Structure formats: C-alpha cells, structure tokens
mmCIF file with all atom_site columns, C-alpha atoms in Angstrom:
data_model
loop_
_atom_site.group_PDB
_atom_site.id
_atom_site.type_symbol
_atom_site.label_atom_id
_atom_site.label_alt_id
_atom_site.label_comp_id
_atom_site.label_asym_id
_atom_site.label_entity_id
_atom_site.label_seq_id
_atom_site.pdbx_PDB_ins_code
_atom_site.Cartn_x
_atom_site.Cartn_y
_atom_site.Cartn_z
_atom_site.occupancy
_atom_site.B_iso_or_equiv
_atom_site.pdbx_formal_charge
_atom_site.auth_seq_id
_atom_site.auth_comp_id
_atom_site.auth_asym_id
_atom_site.auth_atom_id
_atom_site.pdbx_PDB_model_num
ATOM 1   C CA . VAL F 1 1   ? -32.095 -50.627 -76.978 1.00 41.00 ? 1   VAL F CA 1
ATOM 2   C CA . ASP F 1 2   ? -33.416 -47.150 -76.303 1.00 51.00 ? 2   ASP F CA 1
ATOM 3   C CA . ASP F 1 3   ? -35.552 -47.484 -73.117 1.00 58.00 ? 3   ASP F CA 1
ATOM 4   C CA . LYS F 1 4   ? -37.703 -44.487 -73.990 1.00 59.00 ? 4   LYS F CA 1
ATOM 5   C CA . LYS F 1 5   ? -38.482 -45.869 -77.461 1.00 58.00 ? 5   LYS F CA 1
ATOM 6   C CA . GLU F 1 6   ? -39.271 -49.265 -75.975 1.00 57.00 ? 6   GLU F CA 1
ATOM 7   C CA . ARG F 1 7   ? -41.691 -47.660 -73.496 1.00 62.00 ? 7   ARG F CA 1
ATOM 8   C CA . GLN F 1 8   ? -43.374 -45.709 -76.311 1.00 62.00 ? 8   GLN F CA 1
ATOM 9   C CA . ASN F 1 9   ? -43.784 -48.913 -78.339 1.00 75.00 ? 9   ASN F CA 1
ATOM 10  C CA . ASP F 1 10  ? -45.345 -50.454 -75.251 1.00 93.00 ? 10  ASP F CA 1
ATOM 11  C CA . ILE F 1 11  ? -48.200 -47.884 -75.177 1.00 96.00 ? 11  ILE F CA 1
ATOM 12  C CA . ILE F 1 12  ? -51.279 -47.574 -77.352 1.00 97.00 ? 12  ILE F CA 1
ATOM 13  C CA . VAL F 1 13  ? -53.853 -44.815 -76.937 1.00 97.00 ? 13  VAL F CA 1
ATOM 14  C CA . LEU F 1 14  ? -57.416 -45.727 -77.946 1.00 97.00 ? 14  LEU F CA 1
ATOM 15  C CA . GLY F 1 15  ? -59.987 -42.990 -78.550 1.00 97.00 ? 15  GLY F CA 1
ATOM 16  C CA . ILE F 1 16  ? -63.669 -43.867 -78.260 1.00 96.00 ? 16  ILE F CA 1
ATOM 17  C CA . ALA F 1 17  ? -65.292 -42.624 -81.463 1.00 93.00 ? 17  ALA F CA 1
ATOM 18  C CA . ARG F 1 18  ? -66.335 -40.004 -82.033 1.00 91.00 ? 18  ARG F CA 1
ATOM 19  C CA . GLY F 1 19  ? -65.996 -37.748 -78.980 1.00 92.00 ? 19  GLY F CA 1
ATOM 20  C CA . GLY F 1 20  ? -62.793 -39.227 -77.559 1.00 95.00 ? 20  GLY F CA 1
ATOM 21  C CA . VAL F 1 21  ? -60.818 -39.314 -80.802 1.00 96.00 ? 21  VAL F CA 1
ATOM 22  C CA . ILE F 1 22  ? -59.463 -35.746 -80.799 1.00 94.00 ? 22  ILE F CA 1
ATOM 23  C CA . ILE F 1 23  ? -58.347 -35.933 -77.141 1.00 95.00 ? 23  ILE F CA 1
ATOM 24  C CA . ALA F 1 24  ? -56.809 -39.394 -77.663 1.00 97.00 ? 24  ALA F CA 1
ATOM 25  C CA . ASP F 1 25  ? -54.884 -38.132 -80.702 1.00 96.00 ? 25  ASP F CA 1
ATOM 26  C CA . VAL F 1 26  ? -53.416 -35.266 -78.640 1.00 96.00 ? 26  VAL F CA 1
ATOM 27  C CA . ILE F 1 27  ? -52.402 -37.658 -75.810 1.00 96.00 ? 27  ILE F CA 1
ATOM 28  C CA . ALA F 1 28  ? -50.828 -40.109 -78.279 1.00 96.00 ? 28  ALA F CA 1
ATOM 29  C CA . ARG F 1 29  ? -48.801 -37.312 -79.887 1.00 95.00 ? 29  ARG F CA 1
ATOM 30  C CA . LYS F 1 30  ? -47.589 -36.049 -76.492 1.00 95.00 ? 30  LYS F CA 1
ATOM 31  C CA . LEU F 1 31  ? -46.468 -39.565 -75.563 1.00 94.00 ? 31  LEU F CA 1
ATOM 32  C CA . SER F 1 32  ? -45.191 -40.395 -79.094 1.00 94.00 ? 32  SER F CA 1
ATOM 33  C CA . ALA F 1 33  ? -47.347 -43.497 -78.730 1.00 95.00 ? 33  ALA F CA 1
ATOM 34  C CA . ASP F 1 34  ? -49.409 -45.595 -81.120 1.00 94.00 ? 34  ASP F CA 1
ATOM 35  C CA . PHE F 1 35  ? -52.988 -44.480 -81.699 1.00 95.00 ? 35  PHE F CA 1
ATOM 36  C CA . ASP F 1 36  ? -56.201 -46.167 -82.764 1.00 94.00 ? 36  ASP F CA 1
ATOM 37  C CA . ILE F 1 37  ? -59.927 -45.829 -82.239 1.00 95.00 ? 37  ILE F CA 1
ATOM 38  C CA . VAL F 1 38  ? -62.647 -48.062 -80.837 1.00 95.00 ? 38  VAL F CA 1
ATOM 39  C CA . ILE F 1 39  ? -66.324 -47.840 -81.675 1.00 94.00 ? 39  ILE F CA 1
ATOM 40  C CA . ALA F 1 40  ? -68.871 -48.159 -78.887 1.00 93.00 ? 40  ALA F CA 1
ATOM 41  C CA . ARG F 1 41  ? -72.525 -47.178 -79.172 1.00 94.00 ? 41  ARG F CA 1
ATOM 42  C CA . ARG F 1 42  ? -74.962 -46.155 -76.475 1.00 93.00 ? 42  ARG F CA 1
ATOM 43  C CA . VAL F 1 43  ? -77.978 -48.368 -75.873 1.00 96.00 ? 43  VAL F CA 1
ATOM 44  C CA . ARG F 1 44  ? -80.528 -45.594 -75.415 1.00 95.00 ? 44  ARG F CA 1
ATOM 45  C CA . ASP F 1 45  ? -83.365 -45.039 -72.982 1.00 93.00 ? 45  ASP F CA 1
ATOM 46  C CA . PRO F 1 46  ? -86.592 -45.256 -75.061 1.00 93.00 ? 46  PRO F CA 1
ATOM 47  C CA . GLU F 1 47  ? -87.983 -42.072 -73.464 1.00 91.00 ? 47  GLU F CA 1
ATOM 48  C CA . ASN F 1 48  ? -84.768 -40.036 -73.495 1.00 87.00 ? 48  ASN F CA 1
ATOM 49  C CA . ARG F 1 49  ? -82.525 -40.835 -76.459 1.00 82.00 ? 49  ARG F CA 1
ATOM 50  C CA . GLU F 1 50  ? -79.640 -38.818 -74.966 1.00 81.00 ? 50  GLU F CA 1
ATOM 51  C CA . GLN F 1 51  ? -79.489 -41.054 -71.883 1.00 86.00 ? 51  GLN F CA 1
ATOM 52  C CA . ALA F 1 52  ? -77.656 -44.385 -71.988 1.00 90.00 ? 52  ALA F CA 1
ATOM 53  C CA . ILE F 1 53  ? -79.002 -47.488 -70.285 1.00 94.00 ? 53  ILE F CA 1
ATOM 54  C CA . GLY F 1 54  ? -75.977 -49.395 -71.574 1.00 95.00 ? 54  GLY F CA 1
ATOM 55  C CA . ALA F 1 55  ? -73.532 -49.645 -74.462 1.00 96.00 ? 55  ALA F CA 1
ATOM 56  C CA . VAL F 1 56  ? -72.261 -52.124 -77.019 1.00 95.00 ? 56  VAL F CA 1
ATOM 57  C CA . MET F 1 57  ? -69.009 -52.503 -78.925 1.00 92.00 ? 57  MET F CA 1
ATOM 58  C CA . GLY F 1 58  ? -68.913 -52.527 -82.706 1.00 80.00 ? 58  GLY F CA 1
ATOM 59  C CA . ASP F 1 59  ? -68.218 -56.243 -83.040 1.00 82.00 ? 59  ASP F CA 1
ATOM 60  C CA . GLY F 1 60  ? -70.995 -57.118 -80.579 1.00 80.00 ? 60  GLY F CA 1
ATOM 61  C CA . THR F 1 61  ? -68.596 -59.053 -78.311 1.00 83.00 ? 61  THR F CA 1
ATOM 62  C CA . SER F 1 62  ? -68.851 -56.645 -75.401 1.00 89.00 ? 62  SER F CA 1
ATOM 63  C CA . THR F 1 63  ? -72.207 -55.376 -74.169 1.00 92.00 ? 63  THR F CA 1
ATOM 64  C CA . TYR F 1 64  ? -72.931 -53.603 -70.913 1.00 95.00 ? 64  TYR F CA 1
ATOM 65  C CA . ILE F 1 65  ? -76.516 -52.985 -69.759 1.00 95.00 ? 65  ILE F CA 1
ATOM 66  C CA . ASN F 1 66  ? -77.056 -51.080 -66.506 1.00 93.00 ? 66  ASN F CA 1
ATOM 67  C CA . PRO F 1 67  ? -79.556 -53.224 -64.546 1.00 92.00 ? 67  PRO F CA 1
ATOM 68  C CA . LYS F 1 68  ? -80.450 -50.350 -62.186 1.00 91.00 ? 68  LYS F CA 1
ATOM 69  C CA . CYS F 1 69  ? -81.496 -48.115 -65.133 1.00 91.00 ? 69  CYS F CA 1
ATOM 70  C CA . VAL F 1 70  ? -83.485 -50.908 -66.780 1.00 94.00 ? 70  VAL F CA 1
ATOM 71  C CA . ASN F 1 71  ? -85.326 -51.727 -63.530 1.00 93.00 ? 71  ASN F CA 1
ATOM 72  C CA . GLU F 1 72  ? -86.013 -48.123 -62.525 1.00 93.00 ? 72  GLU F CA 1
ATOM 73  C CA . LEU F 1 73  ? -87.297 -47.205 -65.989 1.00 93.00 ? 73  LEU F CA 1
ATOM 74  C CA . GLN F 1 74  ? -89.141 -50.538 -66.376 1.00 94.00 ? 74  GLN F CA 1
ATOM 75  C CA . ILE F 1 75  ? -87.663 -51.185 -69.805 1.00 95.00 ? 75  ILE F CA 1
ATOM 76  C CA . SER F 1 76  ? -88.599 -54.485 -71.453 1.00 95.00 ? 76  SER F CA 1
ATOM 77  C CA . ASN F 1 77  ? -86.050 -57.129 -72.466 1.00 94.00 ? 77  ASN F CA 1
ATOM 78  C CA . GLU F 1 78  ? -87.494 -56.966 -76.000 1.00 96.00 ? 78  GLU F CA 1
ATOM 79  C CA . TYR F 1 79  ? -86.660 -53.258 -76.248 1.00 96.00 ? 79  TYR F CA 1
ATOM 80  C CA . VAL F 1 80  ? -83.121 -53.802 -74.892 1.00 95.00 ? 80  VAL F CA 1
ATOM 81  C CA . GLU F 1 81  ? -82.460 -56.604 -77.425 1.00 95.00 ? 81  GLU F CA 1
ATOM 82  C CA . LYS F 1 82  ? -83.868 -54.619 -80.368 1.00 96.00 ? 82  LYS F CA 1
ATOM 83  C CA . GLU F 1 83  ? -81.992 -51.428 -79.447 1.00 96.00 ? 83  GLU F CA 1
ATOM 84  C CA . THR F 1 84  ? -78.741 -53.365 -78.872 1.00 95.00 ? 84  THR F CA 1
ATOM 85  C CA . LEU F 1 85  ? -78.949 -54.980 -82.334 1.00 95.00 ? 85  LEU F CA 1
ATOM 86  C CA . GLU F 1 86  ? -79.697 -51.593 -83.901 1.00 95.00 ? 86  GLU F CA 1
ATOM 87  C CA . GLN F 1 87  ? -76.623 -50.066 -82.254 1.00 95.00 ? 87  GLN F CA 1
ATOM 88  C CA . ILE F 1 88  ? -74.396 -52.993 -83.312 1.00 94.00 ? 88  ILE F CA 1
ATOM 89  C CA . LYS F 1 89  ? -75.491 -52.358 -86.930 1.00 93.00 ? 89  LYS F CA 1
ATOM 90  C CA . GLU F 1 90  ? -74.722 -48.644 -86.570 1.00 93.00 ? 90  GLU F CA 1
ATOM 91  C CA . ALA F 1 91  ? -71.321 -49.468 -85.040 1.00 90.00 ? 91  ALA F CA 1
ATOM 92  C CA . GLU F 1 92  ? -70.543 -51.822 -87.947 1.00 89.00 ? 92  GLU F CA 1
ATOM 93  C CA . HIS F 1 93  ? -71.445 -49.031 -90.379 1.00 90.00 ? 93  HIS F CA 1
ATOM 94  C CA . ARG F 1 94  ? -69.116 -46.597 -88.580 1.00 90.00 ? 94  ARG F CA 1
ATOM 95  C CA . THR F 1 95  ? -66.343 -49.205 -88.541 1.00 87.00 ? 95  THR F CA 1
ATOM 96  C CA . GLU F 1 96  ? -66.581 -49.360 -92.348 1.00 87.00 ? 96  GLU F CA 1
ATOM 97  C CA . ILE F 1 97  ? -66.287 -45.553 -92.542 1.00 88.00 ? 97  ILE F CA 1
ATOM 98  C CA . TYR F 1 98  ? -63.386 -45.189 -90.083 1.00 89.00 ? 98  TYR F CA 1
ATOM 99  C CA . ARG F 1 99  ? -61.343 -48.379 -90.298 1.00 79.00 ? 99  ARG F CA 1
ATOM 100 C CA . LYS F 1 100 ? -61.712 -49.139 -94.008 1.00 70.00 ? 100 LYS F CA 1
ATOM 101 C CA . THR F 1 101 ? -59.086 -51.862 -93.996 1.00 63.00 ? 101 THR F CA 1
ATOM 102 C CA . GLU F 1 102 ? -59.358 -54.840 -91.665 1.00 66.00 ? 102 GLU F CA 1
ATOM 103 C CA . ARG F 1 103 ? -56.469 -53.642 -89.509 1.00 76.00 ? 103 ARG F CA 1
ATOM 104 C CA . LYS F 1 104 ? -55.970 -55.818 -86.471 1.00 86.00 ? 104 LYS F CA 1
ATOM 105 C CA . TYR F 1 105 ? -55.787 -54.117 -83.089 1.00 91.00 ? 105 TYR F CA 1
ATOM 106 C CA . LYS F 1 106 ? -52.337 -54.316 -81.480 1.00 91.00 ? 106 LYS F CA 1
ATOM 107 C CA . ILE F 1 107 ? -53.351 -54.424 -77.829 1.00 95.00 ? 107 ILE F CA 1
ATOM 108 C CA . LYS F 1 108 ? -52.052 -57.680 -76.368 1.00 95.00 ? 108 LYS F CA 1
ATOM 109 C CA . SER F 1 109 ? -49.384 -57.244 -73.647 1.00 96.00 ? 109 SER F CA 1
ATOM 110 C CA . ARG F 1 110 ? -49.332 -53.446 -74.073 1.00 97.00 ? 110 ARG F CA 1
ATOM 111 C CA . ILE F 1 111 ? -50.271 -50.519 -71.852 1.00 97.00 ? 111 ILE F CA 1
ATOM 112 C CA . VAL F 1 112 ? -53.624 -49.251 -73.146 1.00 98.00 ? 112 VAL F CA 1
ATOM 113 C CA . ILE F 1 113 ? -54.853 -45.720 -72.438 1.00 98.00 ? 113 ILE F CA 1
ATOM 114 C CA . LEU F 1 114 ? -58.577 -45.648 -73.175 1.00 98.00 ? 114 LEU F CA 1
ATOM 115 C CA . VAL F 1 115 ? -59.815 -42.088 -73.781 1.00 98.00 ? 115 VAL F CA 1
ATOM 116 C CA . ASP F 1 116 ? -63.217 -40.421 -74.089 1.00 96.00 ? 116 ASP F CA 1
ATOM 117 C CA . ASP F 1 117 ? -64.357 -36.789 -73.880 1.00 93.00 ? 117 ASP F CA 1
ATOM 118 C CA . GLY F 1 118 ? -66.019 -37.477 -70.522 1.00 91.00 ? 118 GLY F CA 1
ATOM 119 C CA . ALA F 1 119 ? -68.336 -39.851 -68.714 1.00 91.00 ? 119 ALA F CA 1
ATOM 120 C CA . ALA F 1 120 ? -71.907 -39.268 -67.635 1.00 85.00 ? 120 ALA F CA 1
ATOM 121 C CA . ALA F 1 121 ? -73.768 -40.962 -64.782 1.00 78.00 ? 121 ALA F CA 1
ATOM 122 C CA . THR F 1 122 ? -73.797 -44.543 -66.086 1.00 87.00 ? 122 THR F CA 1
ATOM 123 C CA . GLY F 1 123 ? -70.311 -44.577 -67.664 1.00 92.00 ? 123 GLY F CA 1
ATOM 124 C CA . ALA F 1 124 ? -71.814 -47.195 -69.996 1.00 93.00 ? 124 ALA F CA 1
ATOM 125 C CA . THR F 1 125 ? -69.773 -46.485 -73.142 1.00 94.00 ? 125 THR F CA 1
ATOM 126 C CA . ILE F 1 126 ? -66.470 -46.599 -71.255 1.00 96.00 ? 126 ILE F CA 1
ATOM 127 C CA . ILE F 1 127 ? -67.437 -49.764 -69.360 1.00 96.00 ? 127 ILE F CA 1
ATOM 128 C CA . ALA F 1 128 ? -68.318 -51.600 -72.611 1.00 96.00 ? 128 ALA F CA 1
ATOM 129 C CA . ALA F 1 129 ? -65.083 -50.396 -74.253 1.00 96.00 ? 129 ALA F CA 1
ATOM 130 C CA . ALA F 1 130 ? -62.938 -51.251 -71.202 1.00 97.00 ? 130 ALA F CA 1
ATOM 131 C CA . ARG F 1 131 ? -64.375 -54.785 -71.015 1.00 96.00 ? 131 ARG F CA 1
ATOM 132 C CA . TRP F 1 132 ? -63.682 -55.240 -74.720 1.00 96.00 ? 132 TRP F CA 1
ATOM 133 C CA . VAL F 1 133 ? -60.068 -54.050 -74.248 1.00 97.00 ? 133 VAL F CA 1
ATOM 134 C CA . ARG F 1 134 ? -59.624 -56.489 -71.334 1.00 96.00 ? 134 ARG F CA 1
ATOM 135 C CA . LYS F 1 135 ? -60.563 -59.376 -73.660 1.00 95.00 ? 135 LYS F CA 1
ATOM 136 C CA . GLN F 1 136 ? -57.579 -58.424 -75.855 1.00 96.00 ? 136 GLN F CA 1
ATOM 137 C CA . LYS F 1 137 ? -55.244 -59.125 -72.868 1.00 97.00 ? 137 LYS F CA 1
ATOM 138 C CA . PRO F 1 138 ? -53.410 -55.813 -72.377 1.00 97.00 ? 138 PRO F CA 1
ATOM 139 C CA . LYS F 1 139 ? -50.579 -55.506 -69.855 1.00 96.00 ? 139 LYS F CA 1
ATOM 140 C CA . HIS F 1 140 ? -52.339 -52.564 -68.144 1.00 97.00 ? 140 HIS F CA 1
ATOM 141 C CA . LEU F 1 141 ? -55.508 -50.620 -68.843 1.00 98.00 ? 141 LEU F CA 1
ATOM 142 C CA . ILE F 1 142 ? -55.722 -46.930 -67.941 1.00 98.00 ? 142 ILE F CA 1
ATOM 143 C CA . ILE F 1 143 ? -58.942 -44.942 -68.444 1.00 98.00 ? 143 ILE F CA 1
ATOM 144 C CA . ALA F 1 144 ? -58.322 -41.219 -69.108 1.00 97.00 ? 144 ALA F CA 1
ATOM 145 C CA . LEU F 1 145 ? -61.139 -38.651 -69.040 1.00 96.00 ? 145 LEU F CA 1
ATOM 146 C CA . PRO F 1 146 ? -61.344 -34.865 -68.841 1.00 94.00 ? 146 PRO F CA 1
ATOM 147 C CA . VAL F 1 147 ? -64.492 -35.016 -66.693 1.00 93.00 ? 147 VAL F CA 1
ATOM 148 C CA . ALA F 1 148 ? -66.623 -37.578 -64.854 1.00 92.00 ? 148 ALA F CA 1
ATOM 149 C CA . PRO F 1 149 ? -68.811 -37.403 -61.730 1.00 91.00 ? 149 PRO F CA 1
ATOM 150 C CA . ARG F 1 150 ? -67.282 -38.994 -58.605 1.00 91.00 ? 150 ARG F CA 1
ATOM 151 C CA . GLN F 1 151 ? -69.825 -41.807 -58.487 1.00 90.00 ? 151 GLN F CA 1
ATOM 152 C CA . THR F 1 152 ? -68.952 -42.792 -62.077 1.00 91.00 ? 152 THR F CA 1
ATOM 153 C CA . VAL F 1 153 ? -65.209 -42.623 -61.341 1.00 93.00 ? 153 VAL F CA 1
ATOM 154 C CA . ASN F 1 154 ? -65.735 -45.119 -58.490 1.00 93.00 ? 154 ASN F CA 1
ATOM 155 C CA . LEU F 1 155 ? -67.661 -47.372 -60.879 1.00 92.00 ? 155 LEU F CA 1
ATOM 156 C CA . LEU F 1 156 ? -64.904 -47.182 -63.521 1.00 95.00 ? 156 LEU F CA 1
ATOM 157 C CA . LYS F 1 157 ? -62.150 -48.024 -61.016 1.00 96.00 ? 157 LYS F CA 1
ATOM 158 C CA . LYS F 1 158 ? -63.415 -51.622 -61.129 1.00 95.00 ? 158 LYS F CA 1
ATOM 159 C CA . GLU F 1 159 ? -62.921 -51.733 -64.914 1.00 97.00 ? 159 GLU F CA 1
ATOM 160 C CA . ALA F 1 160 ? -59.272 -50.640 -65.194 1.00 97.00 ? 160 ALA F CA 1
ATOM 161 C CA . ASP F 1 161 ? -55.888 -50.764 -63.465 1.00 98.00 ? 161 ASP F CA 1
ATOM 162 C CA . ALA F 1 162 ? -55.917 -46.977 -63.113 1.00 97.00 ? 162 ALA F CA 1
ATOM 163 C CA . ILE F 1 163 ? -58.173 -44.029 -63.898 1.00 97.00 ? 163 ILE F CA 1
ATOM 164 C CA . GLU F 1 164 ? -57.060 -40.459 -64.595 1.00 96.00 ? 164 GLU F CA 1
ATOM 165 C CA . VAL F 1 165 ? -59.717 -37.721 -64.470 1.00 94.00 ? 165 VAL F CA 1
ATOM 166 C CA . ILE F 1 166 ? -59.025 -33.980 -64.648 1.00 92.00 ? 166 ILE F CA 1
ATOM 167 C CA . THR F 1 167 ? -62.327 -32.787 -63.142 1.00 88.00 ? 167 THR F CA 1
ATOM 168 C CA . SER F 1 168 ? -64.475 -34.949 -60.915 1.00 85.00 ? 168 SER F CA 1
ATOM 169 C CA . PRO F 1 169 ? -67.460 -32.976 -59.547 1.00 81.00 ? 169 PRO F CA 1
ATOM 170 C CA . SER F 1 170 ? -69.791 -34.494 -56.969 1.00 84.00 ? 170 SER F CA 1
ATOM 171 C CA . SER F 1 171 ? -72.602 -36.413 -58.649 1.00 72.00 ? 171 SER F CA 1
ATOM 172 C CA . SER F 1 172 ? -75.217 -33.955 -57.344 1.00 73.00 ? 172 SER F CA 1
ATOM 173 C CA . HIS F 1 173 ? -73.471 -31.063 -59.180 1.00 72.00 ? 173 HIS F CA 1
ATOM 174 C CA . PHE F 1 174 ? -73.048 -32.996 -62.427 1.00 73.00 ? 174 PHE F CA 1
ATOM 175 C CA . ARG F 1 175 ? -75.600 -32.797 -65.219 1.00 71.00 ? 175 ARG F CA 1
ATOM 176 C CA . PHE F 1 176 ? -73.944 -33.015 -68.638 1.00 75.00 ? 176 PHE F CA 1
ATOM 177 C CA . VAL F 1 177 ? -70.351 -33.478 -69.872 1.00 81.00 ? 177 VAL F CA 1
ATOM 178 C CA . GLU F 1 178 ? -70.731 -30.484 -72.239 1.00 78.00 ? 178 GLU F CA 1
ATOM 179 C CA . HIS F 1 179 ? -71.194 -28.093 -69.284 1.00 77.00 ? 179 HIS F CA 1
ATOM 180 C CA . PHE F 1 180 ? -67.476 -28.504 -68.544 1.00 76.00 ? 180 PHE F CA 1
ATOM 181 C CA . TYR F 1 181 ? -66.341 -27.460 -72.050 1.00 81.00 ? 181 TYR F CA 1
ATOM 182 C CA . GLN F 1 182 ? -66.050 -23.990 -73.580 1.00 78.00 ? 182 GLN F CA 1
ATOM 183 C CA . ASN F 1 183 ? -66.679 -25.573 -76.975 1.00 81.00 ? 183 ASN F CA 1
ATOM 184 C CA . PHE F 1 184 ? -68.515 -28.890 -77.277 1.00 79.00 ? 184 PHE F CA 1
ATOM 185 C CA . ASP F 1 185 ? -69.229 -28.978 -81.015 1.00 87.00 ? 185 ASP F CA 1
ATOM 186 C CA . PRO F 1 186 ? -69.861 -32.576 -82.127 1.00 86.00 ? 186 PRO F CA 1
ATOM 187 C CA . VAL F 1 187 ? -66.884 -34.387 -83.635 1.00 91.00 ? 187 VAL F CA 1
ATOM 188 C CA . THR F 1 188 ? -67.755 -35.291 -87.244 1.00 93.00 ? 188 THR F CA 1
ATOM 189 C CA . ASP F 1 189 ? -67.077 -38.488 -89.189 1.00 91.00 ? 189 ASP F CA 1
ATOM 190 C CA . GLU F 1 190 ? -64.842 -36.418 -91.476 1.00 93.00 ? 190 GLU F CA 1
ATOM 191 C CA . GLN F 1 191 ? -62.688 -35.286 -88.532 1.00 94.00 ? 191 GLN F CA 1
ATOM 192 C CA . VAL F 1 192 ? -62.247 -38.877 -87.334 1.00 94.00 ? 192 VAL F CA 1
ATOM 193 C CA . VAL F 1 193 ? -61.300 -40.087 -90.834 1.00 92.00 ? 193 VAL F CA 1
ATOM 194 C CA . GLU F 1 194 ? -58.852 -37.191 -91.271 1.00 93.00 ? 194 GLU F CA 1
ATOM 195 C CA . ILE F 1 195 ? -57.086 -37.948 -87.954 1.00 93.00 ? 195 ILE F CA 1
ATOM 196 C CA . LEU F 1 196 ? -56.792 -41.634 -88.865 1.00 91.00 ? 196 LEU F CA 1
ATOM 197 C CA . GLN F 1 197 ? -55.481 -40.842 -92.351 1.00 89.00 ? 197 GLN F CA 1
ATOM 198 C CA . LYS F 1 198 ? -52.796 -38.535 -90.918 1.00 88.00 ? 198 LYS F CA 1
ATOM 199 C CA . ARG F 1 199 ? -51.822 -41.254 -88.462 1.00 82.00 ? 199 ARG F CA 1
ATOM 200 C CA . ASN F 1 200 ? -51.576 -43.960 -91.106 1.00 70.00 ? 200 ASN F CA 1
#
C-alpha cells in the first residue's frame, strides 16, 4: 500500500461556508485530500448584525452561545432562541443550495482540517463547527485560519487537537478579519456551488 496515498485518504478538509470554502479548496488540492463544506450561521447581536453572540450548525445539533456577550449586552433568552431558529432555517436553505444530494459526511476516524477565512473576537462560528465535527468522531481535528486575534486562538485551542494560524495579532490591535486581506470580496453562493461541482 502506498503510504502517501493512505495518508491522503486519511485527511478531509472542511471549509466553513461561505468564506472558508475557497481557502479550504486550495488546502485540499495542495494536500491531494478530500474536500467538503460545513454550514454554520452566526447568531447575531440584535444591535449590531455584523457581530456574533454565538453560532449554530445547519442541522441544529451544535449551537454555541457566548455567555459573556449575552450578559454584557443584556440580550434576552427569547431573542437568542428566535434568532437561533432563524439561523437554523437559513442554514437549511443554504444546505439545499450547496449540498443538493444527501451526501453523508466522511469524517469518522479521519484527520479533519477545519478551515475558515479568519476568526473574530468570539470565534463563535468555528467553535460551533468544531463541536459538530467532534460529534462525528474524527481521529484528529485541526483548525486552520489565515488570521485570528491571540485571545481567540487561545479560546480555539480548547476545541481542537491543533490550531494553525498565519497571523495572530494582539487582541487590542484586531478589529476586523477583512483588514488583513488585500481583497475581501464576499464569496458568493455561485462560487461555492462551482467549487463543489468541480470536486464532485
């Protein structure tokens, strides 16, 4: 048996849709590894829709709510429940667009590299996705990010066997992920579908 081929079969790269999909596809190609996507949605702060107070996975089985954010912003349980359900519905809709067939995830007993385009202060989307991956019983879970503030990296270390980050500025110097990109145009649904079609 070819050891290299066996190692490649052992690895699956998962891109968090939409932002992490392009980077995950590049990593999977470099490693000649399997590739798939996962769909996680931010549970948004009612006053600032760009800020996450948590995140939920598309099948609703993995939800992460940041208690510190909820307490500091005095957000009601009713709002959190309503917003979570709304995001699960949106995630289900995106699942229909991206993963048209009911393909099963092939994660069990494999090395999983979970990829996003970066992590902000709460790291909520990656935490929800990582906890979902853990439920699928991988051999190892590695989180790979181009950029994340140091405080978030420390938080994510508890969620995976290893974390790889290219740029990790101090939390006081970190504002938005997009500040670390020359081009941060949003990834479209069409781009995600095209990458998946090429892969399949």
